[in-house]
Short mmCIF file of C-alpha atoms in Angstrom, two decimals:
data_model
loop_
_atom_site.label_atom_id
_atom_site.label_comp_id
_atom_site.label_asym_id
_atom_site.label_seq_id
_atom_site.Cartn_x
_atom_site.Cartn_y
_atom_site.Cartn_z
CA UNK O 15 -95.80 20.65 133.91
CA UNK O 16 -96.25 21.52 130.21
CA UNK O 17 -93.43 22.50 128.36
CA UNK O 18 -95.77 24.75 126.33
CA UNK O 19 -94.08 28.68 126.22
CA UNK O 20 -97.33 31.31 125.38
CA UNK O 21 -96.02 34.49 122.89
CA UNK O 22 -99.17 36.66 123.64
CA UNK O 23 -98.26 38.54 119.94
CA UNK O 24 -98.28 35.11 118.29
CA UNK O 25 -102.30 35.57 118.05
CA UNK O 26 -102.17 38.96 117.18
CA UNK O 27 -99.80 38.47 113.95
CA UNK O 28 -100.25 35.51 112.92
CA UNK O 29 -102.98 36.08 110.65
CA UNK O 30 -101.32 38.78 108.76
CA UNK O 31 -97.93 37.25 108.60
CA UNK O 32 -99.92 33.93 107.14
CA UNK O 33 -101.37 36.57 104.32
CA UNK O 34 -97.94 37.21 103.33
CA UNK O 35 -96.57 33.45 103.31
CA UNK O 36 -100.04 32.69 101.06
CA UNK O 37 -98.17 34.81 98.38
CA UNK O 38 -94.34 33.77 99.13
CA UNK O 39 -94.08 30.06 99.61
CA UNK O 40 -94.05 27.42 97.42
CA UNK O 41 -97.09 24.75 96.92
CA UNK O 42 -94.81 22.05 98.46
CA UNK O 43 -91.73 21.38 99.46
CA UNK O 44 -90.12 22.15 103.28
CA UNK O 45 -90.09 25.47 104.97
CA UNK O 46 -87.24 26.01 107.50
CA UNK O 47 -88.27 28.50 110.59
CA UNK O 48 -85.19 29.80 111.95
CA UNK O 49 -85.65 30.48 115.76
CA UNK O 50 -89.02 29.40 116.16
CA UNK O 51 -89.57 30.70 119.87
CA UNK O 52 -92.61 29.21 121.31
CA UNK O 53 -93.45 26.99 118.28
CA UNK O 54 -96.99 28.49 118.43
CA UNK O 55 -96.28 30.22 114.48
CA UNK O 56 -95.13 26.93 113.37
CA UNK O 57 -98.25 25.00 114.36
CA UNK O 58 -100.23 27.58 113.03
CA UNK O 59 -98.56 27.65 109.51
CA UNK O 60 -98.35 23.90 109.45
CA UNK O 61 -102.07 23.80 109.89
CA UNK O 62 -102.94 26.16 107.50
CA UNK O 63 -100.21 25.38 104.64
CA UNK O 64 -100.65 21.64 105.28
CA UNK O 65 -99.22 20.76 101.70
CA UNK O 66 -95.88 21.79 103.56
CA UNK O 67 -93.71 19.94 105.40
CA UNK O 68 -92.30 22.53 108.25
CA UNK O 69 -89.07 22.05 110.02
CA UNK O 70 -89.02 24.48 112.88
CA UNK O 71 -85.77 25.58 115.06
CA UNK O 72 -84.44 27.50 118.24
CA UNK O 73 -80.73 27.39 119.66
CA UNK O 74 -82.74 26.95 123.09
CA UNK O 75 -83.16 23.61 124.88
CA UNK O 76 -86.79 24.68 126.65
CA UNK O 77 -88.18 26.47 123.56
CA UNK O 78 -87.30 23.34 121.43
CA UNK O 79 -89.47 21.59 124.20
CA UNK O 80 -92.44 23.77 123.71
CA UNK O 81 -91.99 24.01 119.69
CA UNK O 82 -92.65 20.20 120.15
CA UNK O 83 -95.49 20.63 122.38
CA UNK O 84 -97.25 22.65 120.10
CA UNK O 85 -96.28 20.70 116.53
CA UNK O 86 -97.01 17.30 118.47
CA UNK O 87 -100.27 16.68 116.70
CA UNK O 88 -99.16 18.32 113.27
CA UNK O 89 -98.29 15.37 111.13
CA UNK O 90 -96.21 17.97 108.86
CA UNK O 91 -93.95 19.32 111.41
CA UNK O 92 -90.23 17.66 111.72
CA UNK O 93 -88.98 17.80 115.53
CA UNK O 94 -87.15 20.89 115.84
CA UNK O 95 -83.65 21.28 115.53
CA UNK O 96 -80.60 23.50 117.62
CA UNK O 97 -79.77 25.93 115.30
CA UNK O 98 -77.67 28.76 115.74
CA UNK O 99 -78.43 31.19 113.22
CA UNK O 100 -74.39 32.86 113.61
CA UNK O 101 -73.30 29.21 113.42
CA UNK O 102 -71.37 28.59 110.07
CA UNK O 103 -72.78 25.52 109.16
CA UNK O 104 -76.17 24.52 110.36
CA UNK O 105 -77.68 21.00 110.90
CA UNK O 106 -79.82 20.87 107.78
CA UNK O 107 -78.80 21.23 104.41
CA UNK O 108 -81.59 22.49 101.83
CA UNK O 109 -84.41 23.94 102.14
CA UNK O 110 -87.41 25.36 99.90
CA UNK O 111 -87.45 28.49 102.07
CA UNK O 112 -87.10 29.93 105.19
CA UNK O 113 -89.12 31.93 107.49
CA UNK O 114 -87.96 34.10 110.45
CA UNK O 115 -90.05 35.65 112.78
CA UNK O 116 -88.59 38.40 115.34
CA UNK O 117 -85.17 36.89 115.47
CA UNK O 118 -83.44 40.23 113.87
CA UNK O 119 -83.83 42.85 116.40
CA UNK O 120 -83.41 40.65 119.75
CA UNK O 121 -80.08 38.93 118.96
CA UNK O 122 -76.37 40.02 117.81
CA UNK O 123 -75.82 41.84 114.44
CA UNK O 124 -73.72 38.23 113.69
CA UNK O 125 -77.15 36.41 113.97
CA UNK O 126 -78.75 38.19 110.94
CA UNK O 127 -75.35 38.06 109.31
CA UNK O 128 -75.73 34.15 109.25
CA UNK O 129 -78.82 34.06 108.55
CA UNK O 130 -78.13 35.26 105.36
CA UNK O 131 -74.91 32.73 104.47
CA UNK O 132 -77.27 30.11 105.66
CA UNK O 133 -80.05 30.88 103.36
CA UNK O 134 -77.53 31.24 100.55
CA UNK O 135 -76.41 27.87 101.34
CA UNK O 136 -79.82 26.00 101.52
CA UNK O 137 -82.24 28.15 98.77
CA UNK O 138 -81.89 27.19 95.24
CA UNK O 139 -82.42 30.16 93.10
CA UNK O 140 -85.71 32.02 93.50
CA UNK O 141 -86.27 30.49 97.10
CA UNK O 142 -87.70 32.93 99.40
CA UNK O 143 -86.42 34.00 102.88
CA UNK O 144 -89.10 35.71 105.05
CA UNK O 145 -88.54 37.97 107.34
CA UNK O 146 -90.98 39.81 110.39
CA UNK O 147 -90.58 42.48 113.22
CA UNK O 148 -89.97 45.88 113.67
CA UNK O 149 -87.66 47.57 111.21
CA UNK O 150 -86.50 51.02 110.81
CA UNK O 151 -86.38 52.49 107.20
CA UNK O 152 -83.93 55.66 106.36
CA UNK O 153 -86.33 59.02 105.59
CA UNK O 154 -89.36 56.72 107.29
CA UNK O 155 -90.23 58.12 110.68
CA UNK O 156 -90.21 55.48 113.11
CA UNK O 157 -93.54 54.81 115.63
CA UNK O 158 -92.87 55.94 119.35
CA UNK O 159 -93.68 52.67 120.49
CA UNK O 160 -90.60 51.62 118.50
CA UNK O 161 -87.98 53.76 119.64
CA UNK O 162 -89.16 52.83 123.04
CA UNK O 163 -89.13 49.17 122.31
CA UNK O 164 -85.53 50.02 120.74
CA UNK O 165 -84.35 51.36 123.93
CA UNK O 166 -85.77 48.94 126.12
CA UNK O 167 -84.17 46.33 123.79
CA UNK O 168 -80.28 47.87 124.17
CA UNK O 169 -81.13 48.08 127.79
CA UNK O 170 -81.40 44.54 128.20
CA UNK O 171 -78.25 43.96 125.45
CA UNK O 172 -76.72 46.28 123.56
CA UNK O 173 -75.85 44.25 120.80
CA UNK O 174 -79.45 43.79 120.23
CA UNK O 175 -81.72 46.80 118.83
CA UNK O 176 -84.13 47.60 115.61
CA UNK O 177 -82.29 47.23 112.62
CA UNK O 178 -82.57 49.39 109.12
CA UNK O 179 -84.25 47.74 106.47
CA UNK O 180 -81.34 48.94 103.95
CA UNK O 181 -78.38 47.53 106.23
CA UNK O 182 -80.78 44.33 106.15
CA UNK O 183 -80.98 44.24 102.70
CA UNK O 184 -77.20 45.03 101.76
CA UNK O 185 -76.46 42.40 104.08
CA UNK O 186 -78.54 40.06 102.15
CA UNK O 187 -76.97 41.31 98.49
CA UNK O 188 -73.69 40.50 99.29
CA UNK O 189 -74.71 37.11 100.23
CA UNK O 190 -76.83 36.59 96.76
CA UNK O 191 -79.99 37.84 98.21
CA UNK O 192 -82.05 40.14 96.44
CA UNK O 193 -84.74 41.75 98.50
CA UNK O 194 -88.39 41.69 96.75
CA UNK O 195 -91.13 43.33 98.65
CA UNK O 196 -91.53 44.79 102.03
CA UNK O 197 -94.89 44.79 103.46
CA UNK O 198 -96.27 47.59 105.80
CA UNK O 199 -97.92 45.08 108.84
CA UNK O 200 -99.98 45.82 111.91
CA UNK O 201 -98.74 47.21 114.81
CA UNK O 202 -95.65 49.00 112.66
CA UNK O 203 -94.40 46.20 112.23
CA UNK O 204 -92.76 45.49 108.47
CA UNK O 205 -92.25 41.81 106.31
CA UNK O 206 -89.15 41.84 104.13
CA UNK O 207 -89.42 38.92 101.46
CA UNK O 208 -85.58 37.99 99.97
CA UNK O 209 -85.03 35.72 97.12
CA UNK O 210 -81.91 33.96 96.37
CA UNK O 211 -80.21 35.43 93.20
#
């Protein structure tokens, strides 16, 4: 059997989060995806920022399978590595930025924390981190299919849940990230784009 995971949402996003990146990402250099899932994002991006060399990752054994499934004919595309985003010190040790796709809301508060400390460790200054998913923003109603995802989300974990784009970004200042833009996406969905100060 294939070790090949399918994201249905990957199809659906991936063109908009790809408008973003054209913006964002350097002209070369290596792009670190922090909990790459499927892998089906990283194949796409590697194909169509081929100047890139990608380095996709996922604390899970079977979705490090699939990720290499996918990437297996992308000559750009490093095997994928176990990395815990929490994890204090992380198996790679620079990187020209980093992408993150849905990781914040399904996965401990600790997990965003270190996902911060890491990219302050890896970005040299002006690097971007890239974040996507649902977000809620203080004085910004949030969609009903949000708060319903939100519930469904604590109802499976409680530590897990849609986080505010403020605690996000205060987060991200005390670990010398600035944040630069946030993007308004399909399906309320937001992009937050951090640099490192």
């Amino acid at each position: 059997m294939s070790p090949r995971r399918y994201a249905p949402a990957t199809e659906r996003n991936r063109e908009s989060i790809a408008a973003v990146l054209a913006a964002e990402l350097p002209t070369s250099g290596l792009v670190l995806e922090i909990a790459s899932g499927s892998g089906e994002h990283c194949a796409a991006f590697a194909e169509r920022f081929a100047a890139l060399q990608w380095q996709p990752s996922d604390p899970e054994e079977a979705a490090r399978a699939s990720i290499d499934d996918w990437c297996a004919e992308r000559p750009n595309v490093l095997p994928s590595l176990a990395l815990d985003a929490a994890a204090e010190s992380w198996p790679i040790a620079a990187a020209d930025a980093i992408l993150c796709v849905n990781m914040v809301h399904i996965s401990p508060w600790e997990a965003t924390l270190g996902l911060m400390a890491g990219a302050r460790r890896l970005l040299a200054p002006g690097a971007p981190l890239v974040l996507y998913g649902p977000y809620r923003q203080r004085d910004v109603p949030t969609a009903e299919s949000n708060e319903a995802f939100d519930i469904s989300l604590k109802a499976r974990d409680p530590r897990w849940g849609l986080r505010h784009v403020e605690d996000v970004s205060a987060a991200a200042a005390t670990r010398g990230l600035a944040l630069q833009r946030v993007v308004t996406m399909p399906a309320n969905n937001l992009t937050l784009v951090f640099r490192r100060n």
